[in-house]
Amino acid sequence: MSMDKIPLAGVIGSPIAHSRSPRLHAHWLRKYGLSGHYVPMDIAPDNLEAALRMLPQLGFVGVNVTIPYKEKVMEIADLVSDRATLIGASNTLIFRKDGRIHADNTDGYGFIENLRQAVPNWNPAAGPAAVLGAGGAARAVLASLLEVGVPEVRISNRTRMRAEQLRNDFGHRVQVFEWVKAGNMLEDAMTVVNSTSLGMVGKPELRVPLDGLRPGALVTDLVYAPLQTRLLRVAAEQGCICVDGLGMLLHQAVPGFERWFGHRPEVDEATRAAVLR
Ligand code: NAP
């Protein structure tokens, strides 16, 4: 019998130096005493396909995918999961033993798992959700909110056309609001999500009026640097239940880690600390 190879995984993107995924996976590998390595790889656009075809031969069992390749890898993959097709992007590739590349998307899963863990009594069916933004992350958020039974999702985006596109793709439960009226869609929303990059370090502040936020509503921000955004601070002051965006990053990594390294990892305080260190 041949000796098992040490499984390799990683994250591809460009730039990649600031990715927190290597620290996350290293923490889990150590915690569970598993052999394996997880490396950041900055790959140039022209080399993407050749790199993906070569990685399995080097011992890689899969990779995470980040900006700017989440859409491009879908064209290279041999198999695409239903949820990746629906979202139109992939953040997790599995290199199968038969040589085929399987593209999946775990962002929506991570988004929902984070909310469920942080707020166990969250009831998505209790009322409308409001989503700010219509980029790649918003697509994952929208798909997963509809899947767990939110009755209506309101979306608003600076570039209205992108929000219209989401309504076309996701159907009648999606309602589009003008960006200048984004504050209005927060009224009586039970779940509120910022999926724009506004509020992130180095980006402008999210300026949407927040006085419509309903006390008791669940408010979450996908931005996790800083952890406490203005949205979450104001929402907490208004009696909302706040969930930061780091948990989504941790939970979206669970299915990939399990698949590649053979153990389903737990997301807990130590996991957060390891990534923030
Ligand atoms: P993206 O596809 O580039 O979309 C960016 C979104 O932000 C678009 O809706 C864009 O509106 C909006 N935006 C950017 N600058 C703006 C401005 N000055 N005024 C108004 N709107 C503006 O990015 P993405 O992949 O969806 O990611 C969005 C954010 O979520 C990022 O901060 C990312 O780090 C975060 N994220 C977090 C996680 C996590 O695990 N926590 C996962 C995925 C993403 P336009 O369409 O008008 O440009």
mmCIF file of C-alpha atoms and ligand atoms in Angstrom:
data_model
loop_
_atom_site.group_PDB
_atom_site.id
_atom_site.type_symbol
_atom_site.label_atom_id
_atom_site.label_comp_id
_atom_site.label_asym_id
_atom_site.label_seq_id
_atom_site.Cartn_x
_atom_site.Cartn_y
_atom_site.Cartn_z
ATOM 1 C CA MET A 1 0.000 0.000 0.000
ATOM 2 C CA SER A 2 1.302 3.464 -0.871
ATOM 3 C CA MET A 3 1.780 6.030 1.864
ATOM 4 C CA ASP A 4 -0.846 8.763 1.878
ATOM 5 C CA LYS A 5 0.359 12.120 0.640
ATOM 6 C CA ILE A 6 0.087 15.128 2.923
ATOM 7 C CA PRO A 7 -2.930 17.069 1.597
ATOM 8 C CA LEU A 8 -2.288 20.593 0.372
ATOM 9 C CA ALA A 9 -4.905 23.325 0.027
ATOM 10 C CA GLY A 10 -4.806 27.084 -0.242
ATOM 11 C CA VAL A 11 -6.422 30.247 -1.468
ATOM 12 C CA ILE A 12 -5.963 31.827 -4.880
ATOM 13 C CA GLY A 13 -6.548 35.479 -5.673
ATOM 14 C CA SER A 14 -4.684 38.655 -6.432
ATOM 15 C CA PRO A 15 -3.664 40.325 -4.185
ATOM 16 C CA ILE A 16 -3.686 37.637 -1.506
ATOM 17 C CA ALA A 17 -1.265 38.811 1.195
ATOM 18 C CA HIS A 18 -4.063 40.103 3.434
ATOM 19 C CA SER A 19 -6.194 36.960 3.315
ATOM 20 C CA ARG A 20 -7.046 35.601 6.750
ATOM 21 C CA SER A 21 -7.803 32.119 5.452
ATOM 22 C CA PRO A 22 -4.249 30.729 5.919
ATOM 23 C CA ARG A 23 -4.368 31.572 9.630
ATOM 24 C CA LEU A 24 -7.825 30.042 9.932
ATOM 25 C CA HIS A 25 -6.906 26.738 8.314
ATOM 26 C CA ALA A 26 -3.563 26.558 10.132
ATOM 27 C CA HIS A 27 -5.442 26.958 13.415
ATOM 28 C CA TRP A 28 -7.816 24.103 12.618
ATOM 29 C CA LEU A 29 -5.038 21.809 11.341
ATOM 30 C CA ARG A 30 -3.166 22.362 14.614
ATOM 31 C CA LYS A 31 -6.249 22.039 16.792
ATOM 32 C CA TYR A 32 -7.284 18.698 15.308
ATOM 33 C CA GLY A 33 -3.725 17.376 14.931
ATOM 34 C CA LEU A 34 -4.127 16.842 11.193
ATOM 35 C CA SER A 35 -1.318 16.769 8.681
ATOM 36 C CA GLY A 36 -1.772 19.222 5.831
ATOM 37 C CA HIS A 37 -0.835 22.692 4.665
ATOM 38 C CA TYR A 38 -2.832 25.705 3.467
ATOM 39 C CA VAL A 39 -1.002 28.352 1.438
ATOM 40 C CA PRO A 40 -1.864 31.737 -0.089
ATOM 41 C CA MET A 41 -1.186 31.888 -3.835
ATOM 42 C CA ASP A 42 -1.076 35.123 -5.821
ATOM 43 C CA ILE A 43 -1.765 34.047 -9.381
ATOM 44 C CA ALA A 44 -1.667 36.286 -12.470
ATOM 45 C CA PRO A 45 -4.815 36.206 -14.660
ATOM 46 C CA ASP A 46 -2.970 34.665 -17.611
ATOM 47 C CA ASN A 47 -1.757 31.782 -15.454
ATOM 48 C CA LEU A 48 -5.051 30.955 -13.767
ATOM 49 C CA GLU A 49 -6.126 27.971 -15.844
ATOM 50 C CA ALA A 50 -2.649 26.441 -16.120
ATOM 51 C CA ALA A 51 -2.187 26.838 -12.358
ATOM 52 C CA LEU A 52 -5.508 25.157 -11.587
ATOM 53 C CA ARG A 53 -4.656 22.228 -13.842
ATOM 54 C CA MET A 54 -1.193 21.867 -12.283
ATOM 55 C CA LEU A 55 -2.175 22.140 -8.598
ATOM 56 C CA PRO A 56 -3.730 18.641 -8.325
ATOM 57 C CA GLN A 57 -0.536 17.142 -9.736
ATOM 58 C CA LEU A 58 1.426 18.902 -6.993
ATOM 59 C CA GLY A 59 -0.678 17.298 -4.267
ATOM 60 C CA PHE A 60 -3.401 19.913 -3.844
ATOM 61 C CA VAL A 61 -6.854 18.635 -2.912
ATOM 62 C CA GLY A 62 -8.579 21.976 -3.472
ATOM 63 C CA VAL A 63 -8.446 25.738 -3.048
ATOM 64 C CA ASN A 64 -10.528 28.654 -1.944
ATOM 65 C CA VAL A 65 -11.020 31.397 -4.491
ATOM 66 C CA THR A 66 -11.202 35.100 -3.809
ATOM 67 C CA ILE A 67 -11.226 38.395 -5.713
ATOM 68 C CA PRO A 68 -10.853 38.669 -8.715
ATOM 69 C CA TYR A 69 -11.336 35.004 -9.730
ATOM 70 C CA LYS A 70 -14.648 33.917 -8.209
ATOM 71 C CA GLU A 71 -16.479 34.146 -11.547
ATOM 72 C CA LYS A 72 -13.615 33.159 -13.836
ATOM 73 C CA VAL A 73 -13.030 29.781 -12.130
ATOM 74 C CA MET A 74 -16.584 28.757 -13.030
ATOM 75 C CA GLU A 75 -15.573 28.616 -16.692
ATOM 76 C CA ILE A 76 -12.521 26.482 -15.930
ATOM 77 C CA ALA A 77 -14.275 24.029 -13.577
ATOM 78 C CA ASP A 78 -15.559 20.730 -14.973
ATOM 79 C CA LEU A 79 -18.470 20.469 -12.533
ATOM 80 C CA VAL A 80 -20.404 23.288 -10.893
ATOM 81 C CA SER A 81 -22.716 22.841 -7.885
ATOM 82 C CA ASP A 82 -26.300 24.101 -8.019
ATOM 83 C CA ARG A 83 -25.648 26.781 -5.428
ATOM 84 C CA ALA A 84 -22.565 28.061 -7.265
ATOM 85 C CA THR A 85 -24.592 28.207 -10.480
ATOM 86 C CA LEU A 86 -27.357 30.134 -8.741
ATOM 87 C CA ILE A 87 -24.909 32.598 -7.203
ATOM 88 C CA GLY A 88 -22.827 32.858 -10.382
ATOM 89 C CA ALA A 89 -19.528 32.568 -8.546
ATOM 90 C CA SER A 90 -17.383 30.009 -6.737
ATOM 91 C CA ASN A 91 -15.276 30.385 -3.586
ATOM 92 C CA THR A 92 -14.376 26.717 -3.090
ATOM 93 C CA LEU A 93 -12.806 24.298 -5.576
ATOM 94 C CA ILE A 94 -12.475 20.584 -4.950
ATOM 95 C CA PHE A 95 -9.891 18.683 -6.998
ATOM 96 C CA ARG A 96 -11.405 15.244 -7.436
ATOM 97 C CA LYS A 97 -9.403 12.040 -7.679
ATOM 98 C CA ASP A 98 -10.574 11.563 -11.271
ATOM 99 C CA GLY A 99 -8.879 14.859 -12.194
ATOM 100 C CA ARG A 100 -12.021 16.898 -12.502
ATOM 101 C CA ILE A 101 -12.377 20.291 -10.834
ATOM 102 C CA HIS A 102 -15.594 20.785 -8.880
ATOM 103 C CA ALA A 103 -16.676 24.393 -8.182
ATOM 104 C CA ASP A 104 -18.876 25.112 -5.157
ATOM 105 C CA ASN A 105 -19.980 28.244 -3.345
ATOM 106 C CA THR A 106 -20.131 28.247 0.458
ATOM 107 C CA ASP A 107 -20.583 32.011 1.006
ATOM 108 C CA GLY A 108 -24.363 31.772 1.401
ATOM 109 C CA TYR A 109 -23.964 28.765 3.696
ATOM 110 C CA GLY A 110 -21.411 30.692 5.790
ATOM 111 C CA PHE A 111 -23.652 33.726 5.930
ATOM 112 C CA ILE A 112 -26.640 31.747 7.259
ATOM 113 C CA GLU A 113 -24.613 29.526 9.633
ATOM 114 C CA ASN A 114 -23.061 32.628 11.185
ATOM 115 C CA LEU A 115 -26.501 34.128 11.866
ATOM 116 C CA ARG A 116 -27.867 30.846 13.217
ATOM 117 C CA GLN A 117 -24.925 30.376 15.562
ATOM 118 C CA ALA A 118 -24.922 33.977 16.800
ATOM 119 C CA VAL A 119 -28.712 34.275 17.129
ATOM 120 C CA PRO A 120 -30.198 30.793 17.626
ATOM 121 C CA ASN A 121 -33.776 32.101 17.791
ATOM 122 C CA TRP A 122 -33.487 34.120 14.567
ATOM 123 C CA ASN A 123 -36.582 33.420 12.471
ATOM 124 C CA PRO A 124 -35.958 34.341 8.820
ATOM 125 C CA ALA A 125 -39.649 33.888 8.008
ATOM 126 C CA ALA A 126 -40.720 36.511 10.562
ATOM 127 C CA GLY A 127 -40.567 39.423 8.117
ATOM 128 C CA PRO A 128 -38.841 41.132 5.194
ATOM 129 C CA ALA A 129 -35.081 41.364 4.825
ATOM 130 C CA ALA A 130 -33.235 44.433 3.530
ATOM 131 C CA VAL A 131 -29.936 44.019 1.683
ATOM 132 C CA LEU A 132 -27.632 46.911 0.826
ATOM 133 C CA GLY A 133 -25.454 46.231 -2.221
ATOM 134 C CA ALA A 134 -25.758 44.035 -5.297
ATOM 135 C CA GLY A 135 -22.228 42.726 -5.861
ATOM 136 C CA GLY A 136 -20.963 39.158 -5.689
ATOM 137 C CA ALA A 137 -21.485 38.851 -1.943
ATOM 138 C CA ALA A 138 -25.043 40.200 -2.233
ATOM 139 C CA ARG A 139 -25.905 37.404 -4.689
ATOM 140 C CA ALA A 140 -24.856 34.779 -2.151
ATOM 141 C CA VAL A 141 -26.746 36.561 0.626
ATOM 142 C CA LEU A 142 -29.881 36.867 -1.480
ATOM 143 C CA ALA A 143 -29.865 33.254 -2.632
ATOM 144 C CA SER A 144 -29.436 31.975 0.913
ATOM 145 C CA LEU A 145 -32.041 34.288 2.478
ATOM 146 C CA LEU A 146 -34.617 33.155 -0.065
ATOM 147 C CA GLU A 147 -33.650 29.532 0.536
ATOM 148 C CA VAL A 148 -34.238 29.754 4.282
ATOM 149 C CA GLY A 149 -37.675 31.238 3.776
ATOM 150 C CA VAL A 150 -37.478 35.032 4.029
ATOM 151 C CA PRO A 151 -40.850 36.178 2.638
ATOM 152 C CA GLU A 152 -39.489 39.265 0.847
ATOM 153 C CA VAL A 153 -36.013 40.644 0.197
ATOM 154 C CA ARG A 154 -35.603 44.363 -0.484
ATOM 155 C CA ILE A 155 -32.385 45.394 -2.172
ATOM 156 C CA SER A 156 -30.836 48.725 -2.908
ATOM 157 C CA ASN A 157 -27.611 49.462 -4.735
ATOM 158 C CA ARG A 158 -25.811 52.576 -5.924
ATOM 159 C CA THR A 159 -25.905 51.160 -9.457
ATOM 160 C CA ARG A 160 -29.590 50.341 -9.732
ATOM 161 C CA MET A 161 -29.132 48.105 -12.784
ATOM 162 C CA ARG A 162 -27.216 45.532 -10.751
ATOM 163 C CA ALA A 163 -30.079 45.344 -8.248
ATOM 164 C CA GLU A 164 -32.581 44.961 -11.130
ATOM 165 C CA GLN A 165 -30.458 42.111 -12.433
ATOM 166 C CA LEU A 166 -30.752 40.366 -9.071
ATOM 167 C CA ARG A 167 -34.525 40.724 -9.166
ATOM 168 C CA ASN A 168 -34.556 39.246 -12.671
ATOM 169 C CA ASP A 169 -32.401 36.324 -11.535
ATOM 170 C CA PHE A 170 -34.073 35.640 -8.180
ATOM 171 C CA GLY A 171 -37.721 36.417 -8.879
ATOM 172 C CA HIS A 172 -40.781 38.012 -7.423
ATOM 173 C CA ARG A 173 -39.840 37.888 -3.750
ATOM 174 C CA VAL A 174 -37.140 40.504 -4.504
ATOM 175 C CA GLN A 175 -38.022 44.196 -4.483
ATOM 176 C CA VAL A 176 -35.680 46.963 -5.668
ATOM 177 C CA PHE A 177 -35.394 50.315 -3.853
ATOM 178 C CA GLU A 178 -33.688 53.484 -5.105
ATOM 179 C CA TRP A 179 -30.281 53.984 -3.465
ATOM 180 C CA VAL A 180 -31.349 57.463 -2.234
ATOM 181 C CA LYS A 181 -34.327 55.794 -0.528
ATOM 182 C CA ALA A 182 -32.393 52.863 0.929
ATOM 183 C CA GLY A 183 -33.230 54.133 4.438
ATOM 184 C CA ASN A 184 -36.937 53.569 3.740
ATOM 185 C CA MET A 185 -36.536 49.864 3.075
ATOM 186 C CA LEU A 186 -35.176 49.324 6.597
ATOM 187 C CA GLU A 187 -38.553 50.137 8.159
ATOM 188 C CA ASP A 188 -40.127 46.928 9.534
ATOM 189 C CA ALA A 189 -37.300 44.817 8.065
ATOM 190 C CA MET A 190 -36.537 41.937 10.460
ATOM 191 C CA THR A 191 -33.141 41.153 8.919
ATOM 192 C CA VAL A 192 -30.796 43.876 7.628
ATOM 193 C CA VAL A 193 -27.545 43.172 5.772
ATOM 194 C CA ASN A 194 -24.772 45.434 4.518
ATOM 195 C CA SER A 195 -23.168 43.646 1.578
ATOM 196 C CA THR A 196 -21.488 46.735 0.142
ATOM 197 C CA SER A 197 -17.842 47.423 0.869
ATOM 198 C CA LEU A 198 -18.814 50.714 2.526
ATOM 199 C CA GLY A 199 -17.571 51.046 6.086
ATOM 200 C CA MET A 200 -14.500 48.928 5.422
ATOM 201 C CA VAL A 201 -11.101 50.404 6.358
ATOM 202 C CA GLY A 202 -9.958 52.637 3.509
ATOM 203 C CA LYS A 203 -13.491 52.906 2.047
ATOM 204 C CA PRO A 204 -16.103 55.636 2.571
ATOM 205 C CA GLU A 205 -18.617 55.288 5.408
ATOM 206 C CA LEU A 206 -22.055 53.789 4.782
ATOM 207 C CA ARG A 207 -24.285 56.891 4.760
ATOM 208 C CA VAL A 208 -27.736 55.330 4.534
ATOM 209 C CA PRO A 209 -30.089 56.864 7.155
ATOM 210 C CA LEU A 210 -30.537 54.281 9.907
ATOM 211 C CA ASP A 211 -33.356 55.739 12.008
ATOM 212 C CA GLY A 212 -35.822 53.317 10.352
ATOM 213 C CA LEU A 213 -34.091 50.314 11.944
ATOM 214 C CA ARG A 214 -36.565 48.430 14.064
ATOM 215 C CA PRO A 215 -35.611 47.449 17.632
ATOM 216 C CA GLY A 216 -35.183 43.675 17.804
ATOM 217 C CA ALA A 217 -34.264 43.371 14.122
ATOM 218 C CA LEU A 218 -31.187 41.324 13.287
ATOM 219 C CA VAL A 219 -28.530 43.555 11.694
ATOM 220 C CA THR A 220 -25.375 42.145 10.151
ATOM 221 C CA ASP A 221 -22.458 43.585 8.208
ATOM 222 C CA LEU A 222 -20.336 41.573 5.788
ATOM 223 C CA VAL A 223 -17.507 44.028 6.377
ATOM 224 C CA TYR A 224 -15.294 42.633 9.165
ATOM 225 C CA ALA A 225 -12.456 45.183 9.176
ATOM 226 C CA PRO A 226 -13.331 46.945 11.398
ATOM 227 C CA LEU A 227 -15.394 44.391 13.340
ATOM 228 C CA GLN A 228 -17.641 47.105 14.742
ATOM 229 C CA THR A 229 -18.830 49.183 11.782
ATOM 230 C CA ARG A 230 -20.923 52.337 12.070
ATOM 231 C CA LEU A 231 -23.953 50.302 10.943
ATOM 232 C CA LEU A 232 -23.512 47.840 13.806
ATOM 233 C CA ARG A 233 -22.798 50.567 16.347
ATOM 234 C CA VAL A 234 -25.898 52.605 15.454
ATOM 235 C CA ALA A 235 -28.029 49.454 15.188
ATOM 236 C CA ALA A 236 -26.966 48.369 18.683
ATOM 237 C CA GLU A 237 -27.877 51.816 20.018
ATOM 238 C CA GLN A 238 -31.335 51.374 18.507
ATOM 239 C CA GLY A 239 -31.922 48.033 20.186
ATOM 240 C CA CYS A 240 -31.126 45.765 17.248
ATOM 241 C CA ILE A 241 -29.372 42.405 17.526
ATOM 242 C CA CYS A 242 -25.977 42.793 15.841
ATOM 243 C CA VAL A 243 -23.771 40.173 14.187
ATOM 244 C CA ASP A 244 -20.380 41.067 12.745
ATOM 245 C CA GLY A 245 -18.992 39.747 9.461
ATOM 246 C CA LEU A 246 -16.063 37.716 10.749
ATOM 247 C CA GLY A 247 -18.252 34.729 11.522
ATOM 248 C CA MET A 248 -19.326 34.435 7.890
ATOM 249 C CA LEU A 249 -15.689 34.228 6.856
ATOM 250 C CA LEU A 250 -15.099 31.447 9.385
ATOM 251 C CA HIS A 251 -18.227 29.450 8.567
ATOM 252 C CA GLN A 252 -17.782 29.611 4.780
ATOM 253 C CA ALA A 253 -14.463 27.804 5.274
ATOM 254 C CA VAL A 254 -15.973 24.801 7.102
ATOM 255 C CA PRO A 255 -17.153 22.706 4.113
ATOM 256 C CA GLY A 256 -13.828 23.114 2.267
ATOM 257 C CA PHE A 257 -11.746 22.199 5.313
ATOM 258 C CA GLU A 258 -13.878 19.130 5.998
ATOM 259 C CA ARG A 259 -13.647 17.971 2.417
ATOM 260 C CA TRP A 260 -9.902 18.531 2.070
ATOM 261 C CA PHE A 261 -8.602 17.484 5.481
ATOM 262 C CA GLY A 262 -11.270 15.010 6.595
ATOM 263 C CA HIS A 263 -12.545 16.604 9.786
ATOM 264 C CA ARG A 264 -15.471 18.976 10.256
ATOM 265 C CA PRO A 265 -14.039 21.945 12.193
ATOM 266 C CA GLU A 266 -15.873 23.892 14.848
ATOM 267 C CA VAL A 267 -16.228 27.686 14.773
ATOM 268 C CA ASP A 268 -15.773 29.016 18.302
ATOM 269 C CA GLU A 269 -14.166 31.884 20.214
ATOM 270 C CA ALA A 270 -10.698 30.363 19.818
ATOM 271 C CA THR A 271 -11.217 30.260 16.057
ATOM 272 C CA ARG A 272 -12.081 33.956 16.025
ATOM 273 C CA ALA A 273 -9.096 34.781 18.197
ATOM 274 C CA ALA A 274 -6.726 32.812 15.973
ATOM 275 C CA VAL A 275 -7.843 34.742 12.909
ATOM 276 C CA LEU A 276 -7.783 38.145 14.623
ATOM 277 C CA ARG A 277 -4.330 37.653 16.143
HETATM 278 P P1 NAP B 1 -18.272 43.715 -5.132
HETATM 279 O O1 NAP B 1 -18.838 42.636 -5.997
HETATM 280 O O2 NAP B 1 -17.157 44.552 -5.628
HETATM 281 O O3 NAP B 1 -19.509 44.683 -4.727
HETATM 282 C C1 NAP B 1 -19.270 45.875 -4.017
HETATM 283 C C2 NAP B 1 -20.601 46.470 -3.591
HETATM 284 O O4 NAP B 1 -20.346 47.673 -2.838
HETATM 285 C C3 NAP B 1 -21.486 46.884 -4.763
HETATM 286 O O5 NAP B 1 -22.843 46.755 -4.386
HETATM 287 C C4 NAP B 1 -21.099 48.371 -4.928
HETATM 288 O O6 NAP B 1 -22.083 49.151 -5.570
HETATM 289 C C5 NAP B 1 -20.960 48.796 -3.493
HETATM 290 N N1 NAP B 1 -20.128 49.989 -3.365
HETATM 291 C C6 NAP B 1 -18.781 50.066 -3.453
HETATM 292 N N2 NAP B 1 -18.363 51.347 -3.299
HETATM 293 C C7 NAP B 1 -19.496 52.089 -3.108
HETATM 294 C C8 NAP B 1 -19.736 53.487 -2.899
HETATM 295 N N3 NAP B 1 -18.727 54.378 -2.836
HETATM 296 N N4 NAP B 1 -21.020 53.889 -2.734
HETATM 297 C C9 NAP B 1 -22.046 53.002 -2.810
HETATM 298 N N5 NAP B 1 -21.876 51.674 -3.006
HETATM 299 C C10 NAP B 1 -20.622 51.230 -3.159
HETATM 300 O O7 NAP B 1 -17.774 43.123 -3.745
HETATM 301 P P2 NAP B 1 -18.340 41.848 -2.960
HETATM 302 O O8 NAP B 1 -17.522 40.666 -3.289
HETATM 303 O O9 NAP B 1 -19.815 41.790 -3.148
HETATM 304 O O10 NAP B 1 -17.985 42.233 -1.450
HETATM 305 C C11 NAP B 1 -18.664 43.266 -0.764
HETATM 306 C C12 NAP B 1 -18.148 43.391 0.664
HETATM 307 O O11 NAP B 1 -18.449 42.206 1.406
HETATM 308 C C13 NAP B 1 -16.628 43.549 0.761
HETATM 309 O O12 NAP B 1 -16.339 44.474 1.776
HETATM 310 C C14 NAP B 1 -16.137 42.171 1.152
HETATM 311 O O13 NAP B 1 -14.940 42.226 1.903
HETATM 312 C C15 NAP B 1 -17.278 41.694 2.019
HETATM 313 N N6 NAP B 1 -17.382 40.235 2.063
HETATM 314 C C16 NAP B 1 -17.299 39.635 3.266
HETATM 315 C C17 NAP B 1 -17.432 38.266 3.368
HETATM 316 C C18 NAP B 1 -17.350 37.626 4.723
HETATM 317 O O14 NAP B 1 -17.117 36.415 4.791
HETATM 318 N N7 NAP B 1 -17.598 38.356 5.795
HETATM 319 C C19 NAP B 1 -17.629 37.485 2.212
HETATM 320 C C20 NAP B 1 -17.724 38.119 0.977
HETATM 321 C C21 NAP B 1 -17.593 39.510 0.921
HETATM 322 P P3 NAP B 1 -22.005 49.362 -7.182
HETATM 323 O O15 NAP B 1 -22.648 48.138 -7.783
HETATM 324 O O16 NAP B 1 -22.787 50.606 -7.421
HETATM 325 O O17 NAP B 1 -20.568 49.499 -7.552
#
